Short mmCIF file of C-alpha atoms in Angstrom, two decimals:
data_model
loop_
_atom_site.label_atom_id
_atom_site.label_comp_id
_atom_site.label_asym_id
_atom_site.label_seq_id
_atom_site.Cartn_x
_atom_site.Cartn_y
_atom_site.Cartn_z
CA MET A 1 89.59 -93.18 -191.42
CA THR A 2 88.61 -97.03 -191.44
CA THR A 3 89.85 -99.10 -188.28
CA VAL A 4 90.69 -102.57 -188.38
CA GLY A 5 87.50 -103.39 -186.82
CA GLU A 6 85.12 -101.84 -189.62
CA ALA A 7 87.50 -103.15 -192.22
CA LEU A 8 87.13 -106.60 -190.89
CA VAL A 9 82.87 -105.99 -190.98
CA ARG A 10 83.47 -104.40 -194.46
CA ALA A 11 85.69 -107.59 -195.41
CA LEU A 12 83.07 -109.70 -194.00
CA VAL A 13 80.38 -108.01 -196.23
CA ALA A 14 82.68 -108.95 -199.19
CA ARG A 15 82.85 -112.27 -198.58
CA GLY A 16 78.58 -112.71 -198.20
CA VAL A 17 78.26 -112.61 -194.26
CA ASP A 18 75.01 -111.91 -193.79
CA THR A 19 74.58 -112.73 -189.66
CA ILE A 20 77.13 -113.01 -186.66
CA PHE A 21 76.50 -114.24 -183.18
CA GLY A 22 78.21 -112.83 -180.24
CA ILE A 23 78.81 -111.38 -177.34
CA PRO A 24 80.15 -107.81 -177.12
CA GLY A 25 83.09 -106.91 -174.59
CA VAL A 26 85.71 -104.66 -173.48
CA HIS A 27 87.87 -106.22 -175.29
CA THR A 28 86.09 -106.02 -179.03
CA ILE A 29 84.54 -102.80 -178.97
CA GLU A 30 86.84 -101.98 -182.05
CA LEU A 31 85.47 -105.09 -183.89
CA TYR A 32 81.99 -104.15 -183.38
CA ARG A 33 82.06 -100.38 -184.39
CA GLY A 34 81.54 -101.27 -188.04
CA LEU A 35 78.23 -103.71 -187.39
CA ALA A 36 75.63 -100.84 -186.62
CA ASP A 37 75.61 -99.86 -190.16
CA SER A 38 76.60 -102.68 -191.89
CA GLY A 39 73.71 -104.96 -192.81
CA ILE A 40 74.85 -107.48 -190.68
CA ARG A 41 72.57 -108.98 -188.38
CA HIS A 42 73.74 -109.64 -184.97
CA VAL A 43 72.06 -111.95 -182.66
CA THR A 44 73.23 -111.77 -179.14
CA PRO A 45 73.29 -115.23 -177.73
CA ARG A 46 73.04 -115.39 -174.03
CA HIS A 47 76.52 -117.31 -173.59
CA GLU A 48 79.35 -118.15 -176.09
CA GLN A 49 79.37 -121.52 -176.15
CA GLY A 50 75.67 -120.70 -177.87
CA ALA A 51 77.24 -118.80 -180.24
CA GLY A 52 79.43 -120.95 -181.07
CA PHE A 53 76.76 -124.08 -182.03
CA MET A 54 74.15 -120.77 -183.28
CA ALA A 55 77.12 -120.42 -185.71
CA ASP A 56 77.14 -124.37 -186.41
CA GLY A 57 73.24 -124.69 -187.15
CA TYR A 58 73.20 -121.84 -189.83
CA ALA A 59 76.20 -123.21 -191.54
CA ARG A 60 74.32 -126.53 -191.79
CA ALA A 61 71.18 -124.63 -192.74
CA SER A 62 72.68 -122.14 -194.74
CA GLY A 63 75.42 -124.06 -196.59
CA LYS A 64 77.02 -120.72 -195.56
CA PRO A 65 79.62 -120.49 -192.79
CA GLY A 66 78.75 -119.45 -189.99
CA VAL A 67 80.36 -116.44 -187.69
CA ALA A 68 80.77 -116.26 -183.88
CA LEU A 69 82.51 -113.19 -182.62
CA VAL A 70 83.48 -113.37 -178.91
CA ILE A 71 85.99 -111.96 -176.65
CA THR A 72 89.20 -112.93 -175.23
CA GLY A 73 89.82 -115.32 -172.99
CA PRO A 74 86.48 -116.53 -171.39
CA GLY A 75 84.77 -115.51 -174.38
CA LEU A 76 86.97 -118.08 -176.51
CA THR A 77 87.26 -120.57 -173.70
CA ASN A 78 83.72 -121.06 -173.92
CA THR A 79 83.24 -120.78 -177.73
CA LEU A 80 85.83 -124.16 -177.85
CA THR A 81 83.08 -127.26 -177.17
CA ALA A 82 80.65 -125.59 -179.91
CA MET A 83 84.63 -125.70 -181.87
CA ALA A 84 85.16 -129.36 -180.78
CA GLN A 85 81.41 -130.01 -182.02
CA ALA A 86 81.77 -128.24 -185.79
CA ARG A 87 85.88 -130.28 -186.40
CA ALA A 88 83.80 -133.53 -185.70
CA ASP A 89 80.86 -133.07 -188.42
CA SER A 90 83.19 -131.07 -190.42
CA VAL A 91 81.09 -127.81 -190.39
CA PRO A 92 82.53 -124.33 -191.68
CA VAL A 93 82.29 -122.06 -188.69
CA LEU A 94 84.85 -118.95 -188.47
CA VAL A 95 85.66 -117.69 -185.55
CA LEU A 96 86.81 -114.35 -184.24
CA SER A 97 88.03 -113.23 -181.29
CA GLY A 98 89.97 -111.05 -179.19
CA VAL A 99 93.28 -110.93 -177.66
CA ASN A 100 95.09 -109.07 -175.42
CA ALA A 101 97.76 -106.23 -176.41
CA ARG A 102 100.91 -107.92 -178.22
CA ASP A 103 103.30 -107.01 -176.05
CA SER A 104 101.87 -108.30 -173.85
CA LEU A 105 100.87 -111.86 -174.26
CA GLY A 106 102.32 -114.81 -172.89
CA GLN A 107 104.10 -112.64 -170.21
CA GLY A 108 101.34 -113.59 -167.86
CA LEU A 109 101.47 -109.49 -166.26
CA GLY A 110 97.77 -110.73 -165.10
CA TYR A 111 95.51 -108.67 -167.50
CA LEU A 112 91.99 -109.04 -167.64
CA HIS A 113 90.69 -112.26 -169.81
CA GLU A 114 94.98 -113.53 -170.43
CA LEU A 115 95.65 -117.07 -171.31
CA PRO A 116 98.82 -118.04 -171.74
CA ASP A 117 98.89 -119.13 -174.97
CA GLN A 118 95.01 -118.69 -176.83
CA ARG A 119 96.15 -118.89 -180.45
CA THR A 120 97.97 -122.15 -179.80
CA LEU A 121 94.84 -123.15 -177.30
CA ALA A 122 92.53 -122.84 -180.15
CA ALA A 123 94.79 -124.25 -182.41
CA GLY A 124 94.43 -127.39 -180.95
CA VAL A 125 90.74 -127.33 -181.82
CA ALA A 126 90.21 -125.08 -185.22
CA LEU A 127 92.15 -126.23 -188.66
CA SER A 128 93.97 -123.17 -188.42
CA SER A 129 93.94 -119.99 -185.99
CA GLU A 130 95.65 -116.87 -186.92
CA ARG A 131 96.68 -113.62 -185.37
CA VAL A 132 96.70 -109.87 -187.03
CA GLU A 133 99.59 -109.03 -185.91
CA THR A 134 99.50 -105.69 -188.49
CA PRO A 135 96.62 -104.02 -190.11
CA ASP A 136 98.14 -105.12 -193.11
CA ASP A 137 97.66 -109.15 -192.63
CA LEU A 138 93.17 -107.93 -191.64
CA CYS A 139 92.05 -109.84 -195.31
CA PRO A 140 94.87 -112.06 -196.16
CA ALA A 141 94.08 -113.72 -192.68
CA ILE A 142 90.22 -113.79 -193.12
CA ASP A 143 90.93 -114.86 -196.74
CA ARG A 144 93.06 -118.51 -195.95
CA ALA A 145 90.40 -119.13 -193.14
CA LEU A 146 87.44 -118.67 -195.36
CA ALA A 147 89.98 -120.44 -198.14
CA ARG A 148 90.26 -123.51 -195.75
CA LEU A 149 86.51 -123.84 -195.78
CA ALA A 150 85.86 -123.81 -199.17
CA ALA A 151 88.36 -125.97 -200.91
CA GLY A 152 88.91 -129.01 -198.31
CA ARG A 153 86.88 -130.82 -195.54
CA PRO A 154 85.49 -128.24 -193.46
CA GLY A 155 85.31 -127.17 -189.56
CA PRO A 156 85.95 -124.81 -187.60
CA VAL A 157 89.23 -121.73 -188.08
CA HIS A 158 89.72 -118.83 -185.45
CA VAL A 159 91.11 -115.35 -186.34
CA GLU A 160 92.33 -113.34 -182.86
CA VAL A 161 92.54 -109.18 -183.39
CA PRO A 162 94.69 -107.87 -180.49
CA ILE A 163 93.24 -104.85 -178.62
CA ASP A 164 95.88 -102.91 -179.84
CA VAL A 165 95.43 -103.56 -183.78
CA ALA A 166 91.67 -102.79 -183.58
CA GLY A 167 91.40 -99.39 -183.41
CA LEU A 168 94.47 -98.91 -185.93
CA PRO A 169 94.18 -97.08 -189.29
CA VAL A 170 94.35 -99.44 -192.31
CA GLY A 171 94.38 -98.05 -196.02
CA GLY A 172 92.37 -98.73 -198.73
CA ASP A 173 89.18 -101.13 -199.05
CA SER A 174 89.07 -104.65 -198.45
CA GLY A 175 88.44 -105.91 -201.42
CA PRO A 176 86.77 -109.06 -202.65
CA ALA A 177 87.80 -112.11 -201.38
CA ALA A 178 90.56 -113.77 -203.17
CA PRO A 179 89.84 -116.77 -205.32
CA VAL A 180 90.36 -120.28 -203.57
CA ALA A 181 91.17 -123.31 -205.85
CA VAL A 182 88.94 -126.28 -205.39
CA PRO A 183 90.18 -130.08 -205.75
CA ARG A 184 88.79 -131.36 -209.03
CA PRO A 185 88.49 -134.97 -210.01
CA ASP A 186 90.99 -136.51 -211.67
CA PRO A 187 89.03 -137.79 -214.73
CA ALA A 188 91.96 -140.79 -215.64
CA VAL A 189 90.53 -142.02 -211.91
CA ILE A 190 87.28 -141.54 -212.80
CA ALA A 191 87.15 -143.13 -215.35
CA ASP A 192 89.19 -146.55 -213.49
CA ALA A 193 86.19 -146.12 -210.98
CA ALA A 194 83.61 -145.55 -213.57
CA GLY A 195 84.97 -149.08 -215.17
CA LEU A 196 84.89 -151.00 -212.16
CA LEU A 197 81.38 -150.00 -211.05
CA ALA A 198 79.97 -151.06 -214.31
CA THR A 199 81.01 -153.76 -214.36
CA ALA A 200 79.52 -154.66 -210.08
CA ARG A 201 76.72 -156.85 -209.83
CA ALA A 202 75.92 -155.80 -206.30
CA PRO A 203 77.29 -152.67 -205.77
CA VAL A 204 76.25 -150.27 -202.72
CA ILE A 205 76.54 -146.57 -202.39
CA LEU A 206 77.19 -145.18 -198.84
CA ALA A 207 76.78 -141.34 -198.59
CA GLY A 208 77.55 -138.98 -195.99
CA GLY A 209 77.21 -135.67 -195.34
CA GLY A 210 79.77 -134.34 -197.91
CA MET A 211 77.45 -135.75 -200.42
CA ARG A 212 75.15 -133.09 -201.04
CA GLU A 213 73.07 -133.74 -203.67
CA GLY A 214 70.41 -135.54 -204.07
CA ALA A 215 69.47 -135.43 -207.44
CA VAL A 216 72.81 -137.18 -208.70
CA LEU A 217 72.83 -139.33 -206.02
CA ALA A 218 69.16 -141.08 -206.85
CA ALA A 219 70.29 -140.93 -210.53
CA LEU A 220 73.45 -142.36 -210.00
CA ALA A 221 72.87 -145.53 -207.92
CA GLU A 222 69.82 -146.15 -210.41
CA ARG A 223 72.23 -145.90 -213.40
CA LEU A 224 74.49 -148.80 -211.23
CA GLY A 225 70.89 -150.39 -209.27
CA ALA A 226 72.82 -149.86 -205.78
CA PRO A 227 71.12 -149.52 -202.84
CA VAL A 228 72.52 -146.23 -201.43
CA VAL A 229 73.17 -146.70 -197.32
CA GLN A 230 73.07 -143.06 -195.82
CA THR A 231 74.97 -141.79 -192.71
CA VAL A 232 73.53 -139.53 -190.52
CA ASN A 233 74.49 -136.37 -191.99
CA GLY A 234 73.70 -137.46 -195.42
CA ARG A 235 69.83 -137.96 -194.50
CA GLY A 236 67.17 -136.80 -196.65
CA ARG A 237 68.90 -136.78 -200.10
CA MET A 238 66.77 -139.92 -201.44
CA HIS A 239 63.79 -139.31 -198.71
CA ALA A 240 60.92 -142.77 -199.58
CA HIS A 241 63.35 -143.45 -202.96
CA PRO A 242 63.57 -147.53 -203.57
CA LEU A 243 66.72 -147.49 -203.11
CA VAL A 244 67.41 -145.62 -200.01
CA VAL A 245 68.11 -147.24 -196.81
CA PRO A 246 68.28 -144.70 -193.95
CA ALA A 247 69.71 -146.62 -191.45
CA SER A 248 72.98 -147.03 -189.54
CA PRO A 249 76.16 -148.66 -190.82
CA SER A 250 76.47 -149.76 -187.26
CA LEU A 251 73.39 -152.02 -187.46
CA ARG A 252 73.85 -156.06 -188.22
CA ALA A 253 71.92 -155.84 -191.36
CA VAL A 254 73.21 -152.75 -193.28
CA ARG A 255 76.82 -154.66 -192.57
CA ASP A 256 75.64 -157.45 -194.07
CA LEU A 257 74.15 -155.09 -197.27
CA LEU A 258 77.15 -153.88 -197.20
CA GLU A 259 79.69 -156.84 -196.97
CA GLY A 260 77.54 -158.83 -199.83
CA ALA A 261 78.50 -155.99 -202.10
CA ASP A 262 81.15 -156.75 -204.97
CA VAL A 263 81.93 -152.92 -204.96
CA VAL A 264 80.75 -150.43 -202.60
CA LEU A 265 81.54 -146.72 -203.56
CA ALA A 266 81.64 -144.68 -200.67
CA LEU A 267 80.83 -140.63 -200.90
CA GLY A 268 81.86 -138.15 -198.45
CA THR A 269 81.80 -139.78 -195.43
CA GLU A 270 85.17 -140.04 -192.56
CA LEU A 271 83.81 -143.47 -192.40
CA GLY A 272 83.74 -142.82 -188.19
CA PRO A 273 82.85 -145.19 -185.76
CA THR A 274 80.16 -142.94 -184.53
CA ASP A 275 78.26 -143.79 -187.69
CA TYR A 276 79.89 -147.35 -188.34
CA ASP A 277 80.63 -148.72 -185.07
CA MET A 278 78.04 -147.29 -183.09
CA TYR A 279 77.57 -149.87 -180.05
CA GLY A 280 81.56 -149.56 -179.67
CA THR A 281 82.42 -153.04 -180.88
CA GLY A 282 86.02 -152.23 -182.19
CA GLY A 283 85.35 -153.41 -185.61
CA MET A 284 83.97 -151.82 -189.02
CA PRO A 285 82.51 -153.71 -192.11
CA ARG A 286 83.93 -154.82 -194.37
CA LEU A 287 83.91 -152.90 -197.51
CA PRO A 288 85.03 -155.03 -200.71
CA SER A 289 86.40 -153.12 -203.71
CA LEU A 290 86.22 -149.57 -202.06
CA VAL A 291 85.92 -147.04 -204.23
CA ARG A 292 86.51 -144.21 -202.39
CA VAL A 293 84.90 -139.96 -202.73
CA ASP A 294 86.73 -137.39 -200.26
CA ILE A 295 87.98 -133.47 -200.30
CA CYS A 296 90.34 -134.48 -197.89
CA PRO A 297 94.05 -136.30 -198.52
CA ASP A 298 94.45 -137.00 -194.71
CA GLN A 299 90.89 -138.79 -194.88
CA LEU A 300 91.45 -140.97 -197.73
CA ALA A 301 95.02 -142.04 -196.40
CA ARG A 302 93.33 -143.36 -193.21
CA HIS A 303 90.99 -145.81 -194.37
CA PRO A 304 92.95 -146.73 -198.21
CA ALA A 305 90.67 -148.11 -200.95
CA ARG A 306 91.41 -149.65 -204.46
CA ILE A 307 90.60 -146.50 -206.04
CA ALA A 308 90.40 -143.19 -204.03
CA ILE A 309 89.03 -139.78 -206.04
CA MET A 310 90.32 -136.56 -203.95
CA ALA A 311 87.19 -134.29 -204.69
CA ASP A 312 83.78 -132.55 -203.39
CA ALA A 313 81.72 -136.01 -203.68
CA SER A 314 79.00 -133.67 -205.39
CA ASP A 315 81.55 -133.31 -208.13
CA ALA A 316 82.92 -136.64 -208.29
CA ALA A 317 79.54 -138.22 -208.78
CA HIS A 318 78.42 -136.04 -211.64
CA ALA A 319 82.11 -137.22 -213.31
CA LEU A 320 80.56 -140.70 -212.28
CA LEU A 321 77.84 -140.44 -213.83
CA ARG A 322 79.01 -138.66 -216.83
CA ASP A 323 81.89 -141.78 -217.13
CA LEU A 324 79.00 -144.08 -216.68
CA GLY A 325 76.89 -143.19 -219.55
CA PRO A 326 72.75 -143.56 -219.25
CA ASP A 327 72.08 -146.92 -219.48
CA ALA A 328 70.32 -147.91 -216.16
CA ALA A 329 70.58 -151.24 -213.91
CA GLU A 330 67.46 -153.48 -213.75
CA PRO A 331 66.07 -151.85 -211.26
CA ALA A 332 64.27 -155.18 -209.13
CA ARG A 333 67.12 -156.63 -207.82
CA ALA A 334 68.36 -153.99 -206.11
CA GLN A 335 65.09 -152.27 -205.26
CA ALA A 336 65.17 -155.90 -203.14
CA ARG A 337 68.07 -155.59 -201.71
CA ALA A 338 67.45 -152.50 -200.20
CA ALA A 339 63.76 -153.39 -199.23
CA ALA A 340 65.30 -156.48 -197.06
CA ALA A 341 68.13 -154.53 -195.55
CA ARG A 342 65.59 -151.98 -194.52
CA ASP A 343 63.05 -154.35 -192.90
CA ALA A 344 65.92 -156.30 -191.52
CA ALA A 345 67.32 -153.14 -189.64
CA TRP A 346 63.61 -151.55 -188.41
CA ASP A 347 63.26 -155.55 -186.60
CA GLU A 348 66.33 -154.91 -185.67
CA ILE A 349 66.70 -151.60 -183.45
CA GLY A 350 63.81 -153.18 -181.64
CA PRO A 351 60.52 -152.51 -180.28
CA LYS A 352 61.58 -149.18 -177.73
CA MET A 353 63.86 -147.57 -180.41
CA ARG A 354 60.42 -148.19 -183.30
CA ALA A 355 58.32 -146.74 -180.81
CA GLU A 356 60.16 -143.33 -180.92
CA VAL A 357 60.83 -143.83 -184.21
CA ARG A 358 57.37 -143.12 -184.59
CA CYS A 359 57.21 -140.53 -182.77
CA LEU A 360 59.45 -139.03 -185.07
CA ASP A 361 57.75 -140.11 -188.36
CA ALA A 362 54.45 -138.16 -186.53
CA MET A 363 56.76 -135.20 -186.24
CA ARG A 364 57.55 -135.24 -190.25
CA GLU A 365 54.02 -135.86 -191.08
CA ALA A 366 53.07 -133.07 -188.75
CA VAL A 367 55.20 -130.28 -190.17
CA PRO A 368 56.57 -131.68 -193.54
CA GLY A 369 59.68 -130.46 -194.68
CA ALA A 370 61.21 -129.30 -191.53
CA LEU A 371 64.49 -129.23 -189.99
CA ILE A 372 64.88 -131.08 -187.31
CA VAL A 373 67.82 -130.35 -185.51
CA GLY A 374 69.07 -132.77 -182.89
CA ASP A 375 70.84 -133.04 -178.94
CA SER A 376 71.62 -136.31 -177.76
CA THR A 377 68.93 -137.76 -176.32
CA GLN A 378 66.81 -140.77 -177.04
CA PRO A 379 64.50 -140.78 -179.75
CA VAL A 380 67.60 -139.03 -181.37
CA TYR A 381 69.51 -142.12 -180.80
CA ALA A 382 66.44 -143.95 -182.71
CA GLY A 383 66.78 -141.71 -185.47
CA ASN A 384 70.31 -141.82 -186.30
CA LEU A 385 69.62 -145.75 -186.22
CA PHE A 386 67.01 -145.29 -188.50
CA TYR A 387 65.04 -142.90 -189.64
CA ASP A 388 64.17 -141.22 -192.71
CA PRO A 389 63.68 -137.27 -192.91
CA ASP A 390 61.89 -135.72 -195.67
CA ARG A 391 64.22 -132.61 -197.08
CA ALA A 392 67.93 -132.91 -197.34
CA GLY A 393 69.82 -131.78 -194.77
CA GLY A 394 66.92 -132.02 -192.42
CA TRP A 395 67.72 -133.86 -189.40
CA PHE A 396 71.20 -133.23 -188.30
CA ASN A 397 72.43 -133.39 -184.12
CA SER A 398 75.26 -133.84 -181.52
CA ALA A 399 75.22 -137.33 -181.32
CA THR A 400 77.68 -137.64 -183.62
CA GLY A 401 81.44 -137.02 -183.87
CA TYR A 402 82.27 -134.87 -180.72
CA GLY A 403 78.45 -135.24 -179.08
CA ALA A 404 78.30 -132.66 -177.05
CA LEU A 405 74.65 -131.50 -174.50
CA GLY A 406 73.13 -128.43 -175.03
CA TYR A 407 74.03 -128.69 -179.03
CA ALA A 408 70.35 -128.46 -179.98
CA ILE A 409 68.68 -125.83 -178.76
CA PRO A 410 71.34 -122.79 -179.78
CA ALA A 411 71.98 -124.56 -183.15
CA ALA A 412 68.70 -124.54 -184.35
CA ILE A 413 67.94 -121.18 -183.19
CA GLY A 414 71.25 -120.86 -185.68
CA ALA A 415 68.24 -123.44 -188.36
CA ALA A 416 65.92 -120.64 -188.31
CA ILE A 417 67.81 -117.48 -188.58
CA ALA A 418 69.60 -119.11 -191.78
CA ARG A 419 66.79 -120.06 -193.22
CA PRO A 420 62.93 -117.83 -191.98
CA ASP A 421 61.24 -119.88 -195.13
CA LEU A 422 62.03 -123.28 -193.38
CA PRO A 423 59.86 -124.89 -190.24
CA VAL A 424 62.54 -125.61 -187.54
CA LEU A 425 61.96 -128.16 -184.45
CA CYS A 426 64.47 -128.81 -181.92
CA LEU A 427 64.52 -132.16 -180.22
CA THR A 428 66.35 -131.64 -177.31
CA GLY A 429 65.87 -134.06 -173.42
CA ASP A 430 65.71 -132.91 -170.57
CA GLY A 431 68.41 -133.02 -169.43
CA GLY A 432 70.73 -131.54 -172.35
CA ALA A 433 67.93 -128.68 -172.64
CA GLN A 434 69.18 -127.64 -168.43
CA PHE A 435 72.36 -127.21 -170.60
CA SER A 436 71.49 -123.99 -172.59
CA LEU A 437 67.86 -123.43 -171.48
CA ALA A 438 69.06 -119.40 -171.29
CA GLU A 439 69.12 -119.85 -174.94
CA LEU A 440 65.69 -119.68 -175.13
CA MET A 441 65.05 -116.51 -174.52
CA THR A 442 67.08 -115.56 -177.56
CA ALA A 443 64.64 -117.28 -179.39
CA ALA A 444 62.02 -115.38 -177.90
CA GLN A 445 63.97 -111.94 -178.78
CA GLU A 446 64.26 -112.64 -181.86
CA ALA A 447 60.50 -114.06 -182.43
CA LEU A 448 61.74 -117.10 -183.88
CA PRO A 449 59.17 -119.67 -185.30
CA VAL A 450 60.67 -122.45 -183.31
CA THR A 451 58.82 -125.52 -182.08
CA PHE A 452 61.35 -126.33 -179.32
CA VAL A 453 60.34 -130.32 -178.67
CA ILE A 454 61.62 -131.23 -174.70
CA TRP A 455 61.95 -135.42 -174.65
CA ASN A 456 61.32 -135.65 -170.67
CA ASN A 457 61.54 -138.84 -168.97
CA ARG A 458 63.56 -136.39 -165.80
CA GLY A 459 66.90 -137.68 -166.06
CA TYR A 460 69.95 -138.74 -168.39
CA GLY A 461 67.55 -141.59 -169.54
CA GLU A 462 70.59 -143.08 -172.39
CA ILE A 463 73.03 -143.09 -169.74
CA ALA A 464 70.84 -144.21 -166.78
CA THR A 465 70.53 -147.81 -169.75
CA SER A 466 74.21 -147.85 -170.34
CA MET A 467 74.84 -148.10 -166.97
CA ARG A 468 72.57 -150.52 -165.75
CA ASP A 469 73.97 -152.71 -169.25
CA ALA A 470 77.54 -152.29 -168.11
CA GLY A 471 76.13 -153.42 -164.48
CA ALA A 472 76.94 -150.40 -162.58
CA PRO A 473 75.08 -148.33 -160.51
CA VAL A 474 72.89 -146.08 -161.39
CA ILE A 475 74.37 -142.81 -160.16
CA GLY A 476 74.68 -138.70 -160.98
CA CYS A 477 71.75 -139.37 -163.61
CA ASP A 478 68.43 -137.65 -162.70
CA PRO A 479 68.77 -133.65 -162.28
CA THR A 480 65.56 -132.58 -161.57
CA PRO A 481 64.36 -131.03 -164.83
CA PRO A 482 62.71 -127.10 -164.29
CA ASP A 483 58.61 -126.91 -165.01
CA PHE A 484 58.04 -126.22 -168.62
CA ALA A 485 55.43 -124.96 -168.82
CA ASP A 486 56.56 -122.22 -166.13
CA LEU A 487 59.52 -121.82 -167.91
CA ALA A 488 57.61 -120.88 -171.43
CA ARG A 489 55.33 -118.80 -169.59
CA ALA A 490 58.95 -116.57 -168.10
CA CYS A 491 60.47 -116.95 -171.56
CA GLY A 492 57.15 -115.75 -173.66
CA MET A 493 56.43 -118.73 -175.18
CA PRO A 494 53.28 -121.17 -175.40
CA HIS A 495 53.47 -124.31 -174.04
CA ALA A 496 51.56 -128.34 -174.46
CA ALA A 497 52.27 -131.33 -173.09
CA VAL A 498 51.59 -134.71 -173.91
CA ALA A 499 52.56 -137.97 -173.96
CA ALA A 500 54.61 -140.35 -176.60
CA ASP A 501 51.72 -140.94 -178.19
CA PRO A 502 52.62 -140.41 -182.09
CA ALA A 503 48.95 -139.50 -182.62
CA ALA A 504 49.10 -136.90 -179.80
CA ILE A 505 52.27 -135.32 -180.38
CA ALA A 506 51.30 -134.80 -184.05
CA ALA A 507 47.78 -132.84 -183.50
CA THR A 508 49.54 -130.84 -180.97
CA LEU A 509 53.02 -129.63 -182.80
CA ARG A 510 49.86 -128.27 -185.83
CA ARG A 511 48.56 -126.10 -183.44
CA LEU A 512 51.86 -124.93 -182.12
CA ARG A 513 52.63 -124.25 -185.16
CA ALA A 514 49.85 -122.04 -186.15
CA ILE A 515 50.62 -120.07 -183.20
CA ALA A 516 53.13 -116.68 -184.27
CA GLY A 517 57.33 -117.15 -182.09
CA PRO A 518 58.61 -120.11 -180.66
CA SER A 519 56.59 -122.65 -178.35
CA ILE A 520 57.53 -125.35 -176.11
CA LEU A 521 56.21 -129.38 -176.92
CA GLU A 522 57.06 -131.14 -173.81
CA ILE A 523 56.60 -134.83 -174.24
CA ARG A 524 56.34 -136.91 -171.28
CA VAL A 525 57.77 -139.93 -170.62
CA ALA A 526 58.91 -142.93 -168.00
CA ASP A 527 60.31 -141.35 -165.51
CA VAL A 528 64.69 -142.14 -165.15
CA ALA A 529 64.60 -145.19 -162.51
#
């Protein structure tokens, strides 16, 4: 006899799942029954929020959905913050949970881990939330959840299995995944957009996280003679290219470039304020003759464009390139426009942030091709304003969208498991690190070669600065950090401490990266006053 729980594991294997992040409990015993012989790697975080963040990091690094398996009640509520981060940054995460027996739901009977309405709670954050009411519901529910991630703007999806269903017998095999129809660009709309772009004298491309193919992005930019402004999640796809502007469109210098364009092509960006109005001025840059590509019709409706193309951004870029033909624009003028925007943006961020970006550059040079996974911390904020990673998808963090602290440590673990062939650097502040220090032991247990870089200013430096700038007293911004050298010893990791000096950071990183397993590099900067 195959149970629903065992069939769930088989269905996940058939749909390409190779890793699950979860903490077992009495409500998920039957869901765990089939894992032992499945070939799926199970990673045990120290908190369910960590499971969600690990699934997020895994998804960003692998391009596949990350999967978290949690218990009903507190397991799911602990995961909600991670689900909200995935929702804000369009990251495909499948959350599987238990739930109490069907005849007890909504009754308020006082069962262990009982919630008034768990599915409605999850649905407030997830793109979808389904309950498997009968054995026959299992595979259709999984397929609907995964189709939601493949055919539109991704995010978190939730499927719950009641404890009285998980052990029921199920007939037949899980079978292959149901086919998913992905929106394809309309040839007529592509032709209209290509015609407009072909006549542009000063075009600019906006590349967001949905624009994943760097080669076609570069080819399109060269064909049009267009500088390419990259949002935080679009960075690294044209590293060091003379047309790239790896700077935030919240900066005045970048806004001037956009507002001086005659056509703006926006590829896979939601045009949200964490990228376009980071300083909270209440305004967005003016985007003349906007041609917008997005896979989500709701997003297209939120920011109307002269021409709207509902499609995957990479598919649309290929189609536009075909319609435009091979004749490339004269490069010199476009390269000069891009260089002027880069230089002005670099000047605009100021000396403090320039110093922090130089530290990021030192990390990139010391560990080429690394995935740098960041938290909401000062050098990450600086990098989000101006930084050019040398790998597509090699720079992502929680300081966009939802902005959850404690993200970087577990997300870096998920990324390292997804891409064991790549070096992973976790960049977090001492304040944010204290949200998820327990997950260091997950890295130690899994022997992951992650270097945890802790920017230690002994407090919430960015928040303290904001309070001072607002003329408010600085209160609550000085949580005492642990002794990170002692913490590293407790976790069985090497530790090194340096000042915020690029040369010292690079040299120490090279030394730590030569040691197997995880390590901690503490960068000591001035305390929060």
